[in-house]
mmCIF file of C-alpha atoms in Angstrom:
data_model
loop_
_atom_site.group_PDB
_atom_site.id
_atom_site.type_symbol
_atom_site.label_atom_id
_atom_site.label_comp_id
_atom_site.label_asym_id
_atom_site.label_seq_id
_atom_site.Cartn_x
_atom_site.Cartn_y
_atom_site.Cartn_z
ATOM 1 C CA MET A 15 4.112 3.953 7.945
ATOM 2 C CA ILE A 16 4.287 5.077 11.584
ATOM 3 C CA HIS A 17 1.184 5.707 13.683
ATOM 4 C CA GLY A 18 0.594 8.191 16.511
ATOM 5 C CA LEU A 19 0.633 8.052 20.300
ATOM 6 C CA GLY A 20 -1.561 5.307 21.752
ATOM 7 C CA SER A 21 -2.528 3.951 18.349
ATOM 8 C CA ASN A 22 -1.209 0.986 16.351
ATOM 9 C CA LEU A 23 -0.757 -0.053 12.755
ATOM 10 C CA ARG A 24 -4.506 -0.653 12.267
ATOM 11 C CA THR A 25 -5.102 3.117 12.325
ATOM 12 C CA TRP A 26 -3.997 3.141 8.662
ATOM 13 C CA ASN A 27 -6.803 0.791 7.534
ATOM 14 C CA PRO A 28 -8.793 3.550 5.745
ATOM 15 C CA LEU A 29 -5.811 4.140 3.420
ATOM 16 C CA LEU A 30 -4.851 0.577 2.620
ATOM 17 C CA PRO A 31 -7.216 -0.124 -0.300
ATOM 18 C CA ALA A 32 -5.873 2.902 -2.183
ATOM 19 C CA LEU A 33 -2.196 2.258 -1.393
ATOM 20 C CA ARG A 34 -1.839 -1.511 -1.632
ATOM 21 C CA GLY A 35 -2.053 -1.741 -5.397
ATOM 22 C CA SER A 36 1.001 0.370 -6.204
ATOM 23 C CA ARG A 37 3.314 0.226 -3.188
ATOM 24 C CA GLU A 38 4.793 -2.295 -0.807
ATOM 25 C CA LEU A 39 3.585 -1.175 2.620
ATOM 26 C CA ILE A 40 5.529 -1.683 5.831
ATOM 27 C CA LEU A 41 3.371 -0.828 8.842
ATOM 28 C CA VAL A 42 5.021 -0.816 12.250
ATOM 29 C CA ASP A 43 3.797 -0.733 15.834
ATOM 30 C CA LEU A 44 5.892 1.733 17.810
ATOM 31 C CA PRO A 45 7.594 0.374 20.947
ATOM 32 C CA GLY A 46 5.004 -0.136 23.678
ATOM 33 C CA HIS A 47 2.149 -0.042 21.150
ATOM 34 C CA GLY A 48 0.212 -2.854 19.543
ATOM 35 C CA ARG A 49 2.373 -5.983 19.506
ATOM 36 C CA SER A 50 5.717 -4.220 20.087
ATOM 37 C CA ALA A 51 7.431 -4.397 23.463
ATOM 38 C CA PRO A 52 8.185 -1.093 25.239
ATOM 39 C CA LEU A 53 11.644 0.406 25.241
ATOM 40 C CA ALA A 54 13.622 0.226 28.449
ATOM 41 C CA GLY A 55 14.130 3.507 30.280
ATOM 42 C CA ARG A 56 12.636 6.888 29.445
ATOM 43 C CA GLN A 57 10.178 7.085 26.568
ATOM 44 C CA THR A 58 11.805 10.045 24.819
ATOM 45 C CA MET A 59 11.428 10.993 21.197
ATOM 46 C CA GLN A 60 15.156 10.459 20.732
ATOM 47 C CA ALA A 61 14.888 6.907 22.081
ATOM 48 C CA HIS A 62 12.002 6.107 19.743
ATOM 49 C CA ALA A 63 13.762 7.689 16.776
ATOM 50 C CA ASP A 64 16.871 5.642 17.597
ATOM 51 C CA ALA A 65 14.762 2.471 17.711
ATOM 52 C CA LEU A 66 13.193 3.259 14.338
ATOM 53 C CA ALA A 67 16.573 4.086 12.822
ATOM 54 C CA SER A 68 17.902 0.728 14.038
ATOM 55 C CA PHE A 69 14.875 -1.041 12.553
ATOM 56 C CA VAL A 70 15.363 0.688 9.206
ATOM 57 C CA GLN A 71 19.035 -0.298 9.169
ATOM 58 C CA SER A 72 18.406 -3.903 10.213
ATOM 59 C CA GLN A 73 15.707 -4.401 7.562
ATOM 60 C CA ASP A 74 17.741 -2.704 4.798
ATOM 61 C CA LEU A 75 15.074 -0.002 4.355
ATOM 62 C CA LYS A 76 17.450 2.939 4.089
ATOM 63 C CA SER A 77 15.811 4.138 0.845
ATOM 64 C CA ALA A 78 12.203 3.581 1.941
ATOM 65 C CA ASP A 79 9.685 6.405 1.768
ATOM 66 C CA LEU A 80 8.356 7.416 5.195
ATOM 67 C CA VAL A 81 4.797 8.267 6.234
ATOM 68 C CA GLY A 82 3.833 9.211 9.778
ATOM 69 C CA SER A 83 0.897 10.600 11.721
ATOM 70 C CA SER A 84 1.083 12.827 14.821
ATOM 71 C CA VAL A 85 3.945 11.408 16.922
ATOM 72 C CA GLY A 86 4.705 9.213 13.933
ATOM 73 C CA GLY A 87 4.816 12.350 11.800
ATOM 74 C CA ARG A 88 7.354 13.860 14.159
ATOM 75 C CA LEU A 89 9.405 10.672 14.046
ATOM 76 C CA VAL A 90 9.539 10.494 10.244
ATOM 77 C CA LEU A 91 10.641 14.140 10.179
ATOM 78 C CA GLU A 92 13.378 13.278 12.659
ATOM 79 C CA LEU A 93 14.506 10.354 10.500
ATOM 80 C CA ALA A 94 14.561 12.648 7.463
ATOM 81 C CA ARG A 95 16.560 15.198 9.472
ATOM 82 C CA ARG A 96 19.082 12.445 10.219
ATOM 83 C CA GLY A 97 19.354 11.592 6.522
ATOM 84 C CA ILE A 98 17.377 8.344 6.785
ATOM 85 C CA GLY A 99 14.813 7.248 4.206
ATOM 86 C CA ARG A 100 13.794 8.874 0.948
ATOM 87 C CA HIS A 101 10.628 10.974 0.591
ATOM 88 C CA CYS A 102 8.764 11.839 3.785
ATOM 89 C CA VAL A 103 5.080 12.627 4.408
ATOM 90 C CA ALA A 104 4.325 13.887 7.938
ATOM 91 C CA LEU A 105 0.647 14.284 8.851
ATOM 92 C CA ASP A 106 -0.042 16.768 11.681
ATOM 93 C CA PRO A 107 3.358 16.107 13.293
ATOM 94 C CA GLY A 108 4.018 16.931 16.938
ATOM 95 C CA GLY A 109 6.851 18.957 18.410
ATOM 96 C CA PHE A 110 6.029 22.420 17.050
ATOM 97 C CA TRP A 111 3.932 23.795 19.920
ATOM 98 C CA HIS A 112 4.829 27.053 21.678
ATOM 99 C CA GLY A 113 3.754 28.714 24.931
ATOM 100 C CA TRP A 114 0.263 27.809 26.144
ATOM 101 C CA GLU A 115 -0.128 25.296 23.314
ATOM 102 C CA THR A 116 2.134 22.888 25.224
ATOM 103 C CA PRO A 117 -0.046 22.525 28.357
ATOM 104 C CA TRP A 118 -3.124 22.546 26.107
ATOM 105 C CA PHE A 119 -1.789 19.548 24.226
ATOM 106 C CA HIS A 120 -0.643 17.822 27.420
ATOM 107 C CA TRP A 121 -3.615 18.247 29.701
ATOM 108 C CA THR A 122 -6.419 17.932 27.165
ATOM 109 C CA LEU A 123 -4.910 14.670 25.924
ATOM 110 C CA ALA A 124 -4.293 13.467 29.487
ATOM 111 C CA ALA A 125 -7.925 14.152 30.367
ATOM 112 C CA SER A 126 -9.114 12.366 27.231
ATOM 113 C CA ILE A 127 -7.106 9.230 27.958
ATOM 114 C CA ARG A 128 -8.456 9.076 31.504
ATOM 115 C CA LEU A 129 -11.995 9.136 30.125
ATOM 116 C CA VAL A 130 -11.169 6.494 27.512
ATOM 117 C CA ARG A 131 -9.750 4.202 30.199
ATOM 118 C CA LEU A 132 -12.732 4.753 32.474
ATOM 119 C CA LEU A 133 -15.117 3.789 29.672
ATOM 120 C CA ARG A 134 -13.078 0.804 28.479
ATOM 121 C CA PRO A 135 -15.774 -1.839 29.219
ATOM 122 C CA PHE A 136 -18.248 0.140 27.112
ATOM 123 C CA HIS A 137 -16.095 0.784 24.007
ATOM 124 C CA PRO A 138 -17.930 -1.664 21.689
ATOM 125 C CA GLY A 139 -21.334 -0.188 22.436
ATOM 126 C CA LEU A 140 -20.177 3.429 22.366
ATOM 127 C CA SER A 141 -18.452 2.914 19.018
ATOM 128 C CA ARG A 142 -21.705 1.848 17.369
ATOM 129 C CA HIS A 143 -23.465 5.178 17.901
ATOM 130 C CA ALA A 144 -22.718 8.412 16.043
ATOM 131 C CA VAL A 145 -23.345 10.616 19.089
ATOM 132 C CA SER A 146 -20.959 8.734 21.385
ATOM 133 C CA ARG A 147 -18.321 8.511 18.633
ATOM 134 C CA THR A 148 -18.558 12.278 18.299
ATOM 135 C CA LEU A 149 -18.250 12.895 22.034
ATOM 136 C CA LEU A 150 -15.226 10.612 22.383
ATOM 137 C CA LEU A 151 -13.268 11.551 19.263
ATOM 138 C CA ALA A 152 -14.103 15.203 18.583
ATOM 139 C CA GLN A 153 -10.541 16.063 19.645
ATOM 140 C CA LEU A 154 -9.096 13.910 16.853
ATOM 141 C CA SER A 155 -11.602 14.003 14.022
ATOM 142 C CA ALA A 156 -13.577 16.770 12.328
ATOM 143 C CA ARG A 157 -16.332 14.261 11.496
ATOM 144 C CA PRO A 158 -16.211 11.470 14.078
ATOM 145 C CA TRP A 159 -19.852 10.556 13.487
ATOM 146 C CA VAL A 160 -18.994 9.148 10.038
ATOM 147 C CA LEU A 161 -16.029 7.041 11.156
ATOM 148 C CA PRO A 162 -16.464 3.258 10.851
ATOM 149 C CA PRO A 163 -17.419 1.749 14.234
ATOM 150 C CA GLN A 164 -14.733 -0.946 13.910
ATOM 151 C CA LEU A 165 -12.021 1.664 13.415
ATOM 152 C CA VAL A 166 -13.289 3.599 16.441
ATOM 153 C CA VAL A 167 -13.470 0.635 18.821
ATOM 154 C CA GLU A 168 -9.989 -0.524 17.813
ATOM 155 C CA GLU A 169 -8.572 2.963 18.355
ATOM 156 C CA LEU A 170 -10.242 3.368 21.747
ATOM 157 C CA GLN A 171 -9.053 -0.050 22.894
ATOM 158 C CA SER A 172 -5.532 0.693 21.726
ATOM 159 C CA LEU A 173 -5.470 4.051 23.512
ATOM 160 C CA ALA A 174 -6.652 2.453 26.753
ATOM 161 C CA ALA A 175 -4.211 -0.477 26.531
ATOM 162 C CA THR A 176 -0.976 1.331 25.576
ATOM 163 C CA PRO A 177 1.311 0.997 28.626
ATOM 164 C CA VAL A 178 3.711 3.785 27.635
ATOM 165 C CA PHE A 179 1.068 6.411 26.865
ATOM 166 C CA ASP A 180 1.489 8.491 30.023
ATOM 167 C CA ALA A 181 5.287 8.328 29.983
ATOM 168 C CA MET A 182 5.481 9.345 26.325
ATOM 169 C CA LEU A 183 2.997 12.169 26.847
ATOM 170 C CA ARG A 184 5.101 13.576 29.700
ATOM 171 C CA GLU A 185 8.248 13.377 27.594
ATOM 172 C CA LEU A 186 6.535 15.077 24.667
ATOM 173 C CA ALA A 187 5.288 17.945 26.828
ATOM 174 C CA SER A 188 8.519 18.479 28.761
ATOM 175 C CA GLY A 189 11.107 17.512 26.165
ATOM 176 C CA PRO A 190 12.729 19.517 23.365
ATOM 177 C CA LEU A 191 10.864 20.690 20.294
ATOM 178 C CA GLN A 192 11.433 19.011 16.958
ATOM 179 C CA GLN A 193 14.591 20.195 15.212
ATOM 180 C CA GLY A 194 14.498 20.982 11.531
ATOM 181 C CA SER A 195 16.898 20.724 8.621
ATOM 182 C CA VAL A 196 17.586 22.561 5.388
ATOM 183 C CA THR A 197 18.609 19.351 3.643
ATOM 184 C CA THR A 198 16.807 15.990 3.616
ATOM 185 C CA PRO A 199 17.326 12.807 1.557
ATOM 186 C CA GLY A 200 14.123 13.375 -0.424
ATOM 187 C CA LEU A 201 11.053 15.556 -0.624
ATOM 188 C CA VAL A 202 9.300 16.476 2.619
ATOM 189 C CA THR A 203 5.539 17.003 2.675
ATOM 190 C CA ILE A 204 3.795 18.268 5.804
ATOM 191 C CA GLY A 205 0.039 17.731 5.859
ATOM 192 C CA TRP A 206 -2.266 19.448 8.354
ATOM 193 C CA GLY A 207 -5.983 19.327 9.064
ATOM 194 C CA ARG A 208 -7.653 22.745 9.094
ATOM 195 C CA GLN A 209 -9.768 21.656 12.101
ATOM 196 C CA ASP A 210 -7.025 20.021 14.170
ATOM 197 C CA HIS A 211 -8.048 20.752 17.772
ATOM 198 C CA LEU A 212 -5.078 18.941 19.331
ATOM 199 C CA LEU A 213 -2.090 20.277 17.387
ATOM 200 C CA LEU A 214 -3.411 23.630 16.304
ATOM 201 C CA PRO A 215 -3.107 24.628 12.615
ATOM 202 C CA ARG A 216 -0.875 27.596 13.506
ATOM 203 C CA GLN A 217 1.858 25.039 14.217
ATOM 204 C CA ALA A 218 1.973 23.992 10.561
ATOM 205 C CA GLU A 219 3.898 27.085 9.502
ATOM 206 C CA ARG A 220 6.486 26.467 12.238
ATOM 207 C CA ALA A 221 6.988 22.959 10.901
ATOM 208 C CA ARG A 222 7.448 24.305 7.383
ATOM 209 C CA VAL A 223 9.959 26.901 8.609
ATOM 210 C CA ALA A 224 11.915 24.153 10.377
ATOM 211 C CA PHE A 225 12.027 22.231 7.089
ATOM 212 C CA PRO A 226 12.200 25.104 4.569
ATOM 213 C CA SER A 227 12.184 22.854 1.504
ATOM 214 C CA ALA A 228 8.966 21.130 2.653
ATOM 215 C CA HIS A 229 5.644 21.414 0.865
ATOM 216 C CA LEU A 230 2.707 22.231 3.159
ATOM 217 C CA HIS A 231 -0.602 20.609 2.235
ATOM 218 C CA TRP A 232 -3.826 21.659 3.948
ATOM 219 C CA PHE A 233 -6.642 19.141 4.401
ATOM 220 C CA GLU A 234 -10.039 20.855 4.490
ATOM 221 C CA ARG A 235 -12.877 19.551 6.728
ATOM 222 C CA CYS A 236 -10.229 17.581 8.554
ATOM 223 C CA GLY A 237 -9.088 17.143 12.147
ATOM 224 C CA HIS A 238 -5.920 15.674 13.610
ATOM 225 C CA PHE A 239 -5.996 12.511 11.487
ATOM 226 C CA PRO A 240 -6.232 13.177 7.723
ATOM 227 C CA HIS A 241 -6.125 9.433 7.090
ATOM 228 C CA TRP A 242 -9.456 9.180 8.953
ATOM 229 C CA ASP A 243 -11.272 12.307 7.802
ATOM 230 C CA GLN A 244 -9.941 12.538 4.230
ATOM 231 C CA PRO A 245 -8.588 9.078 3.367
ATOM 232 C CA ALA A 246 -8.901 9.399 -0.412
ATOM 233 C CA GLU A 247 -7.108 12.759 -0.467
ATOM 234 C CA THR A 248 -4.466 11.508 1.979
ATOM 235 C CA ALA A 249 -3.747 8.457 -0.154
ATOM 236 C CA ARG A 250 -3.531 10.637 -3.261
ATOM 237 C CA VAL A 251 -1.085 13.046 -1.588
ATOM 238 C CA ILE A 252 1.101 10.181 -0.384
ATOM 239 C CA LEU A 253 1.228 8.496 -3.793
ATOM 240 C CA GLU A 254 1.918 11.769 -5.595
ATOM 241 C CA LYS A 255 4.750 12.749 -3.282
ATOM 242 C CA VAL A 256 6.519 9.416 -2.908
ATOM 243 C CA GLY A 257 6.240 8.779 -6.638
ATOM 244 C CA LYS A 258 8.464 11.710 -7.543
ATOM 245 C CA ASP A 259 12.159 11.538 -8.284
ATOM 246 C CA ALA A 260 14.454 12.475 -5.403
ATOM 247 C CA PRO A 261 15.962 15.973 -5.657
#
């Protein structure tokens, strides 16, 4: 399970009660996130995909199912494109923006992270109130006022503390789009929130075209993070998809 830009493995906490009973879960912090050291050199998607591929090989996880969110969703699609892993569930994956959507993604997220850093001393207090949660996380959640305060404060602190955030954001905005593939080791499921204000829902069809065998699942009343806004449905989709036989 691979989180998004500026997050860490704790972002998956809303899903864990539903997933733990039937699957062995391997949650990773991307390089430069959480407790993982940054990669040397440029923070490109290729470099991060290479690092994940090396991790999968070193831990003998070549047949593991893959779940990713946002940047993590892009990375699990890239691993599937390379023939790594088994079934793949990518939630609102990046890399499918076109035209004005690219600067929209770049500059709105850059502005948001500046605000999050500026307010860093006040994160605990802001996370306790529905109004401030809504103001800070409306870009990522369709219903930020109902998110657990502990989840919110941990996410805000992680966003503010991630040393590679700016470098990765620049690489995402200026680098190549995500390549697709007709063939993958297992089933590919692409999930998208209908109210994603960061990676706009129109990008979902481009992702499905890039991976023509993929199933596209829409999450209603859901923003950029289905595992936050619709955790029960997200867990159900994951378990249904990774429980199937490989094609």
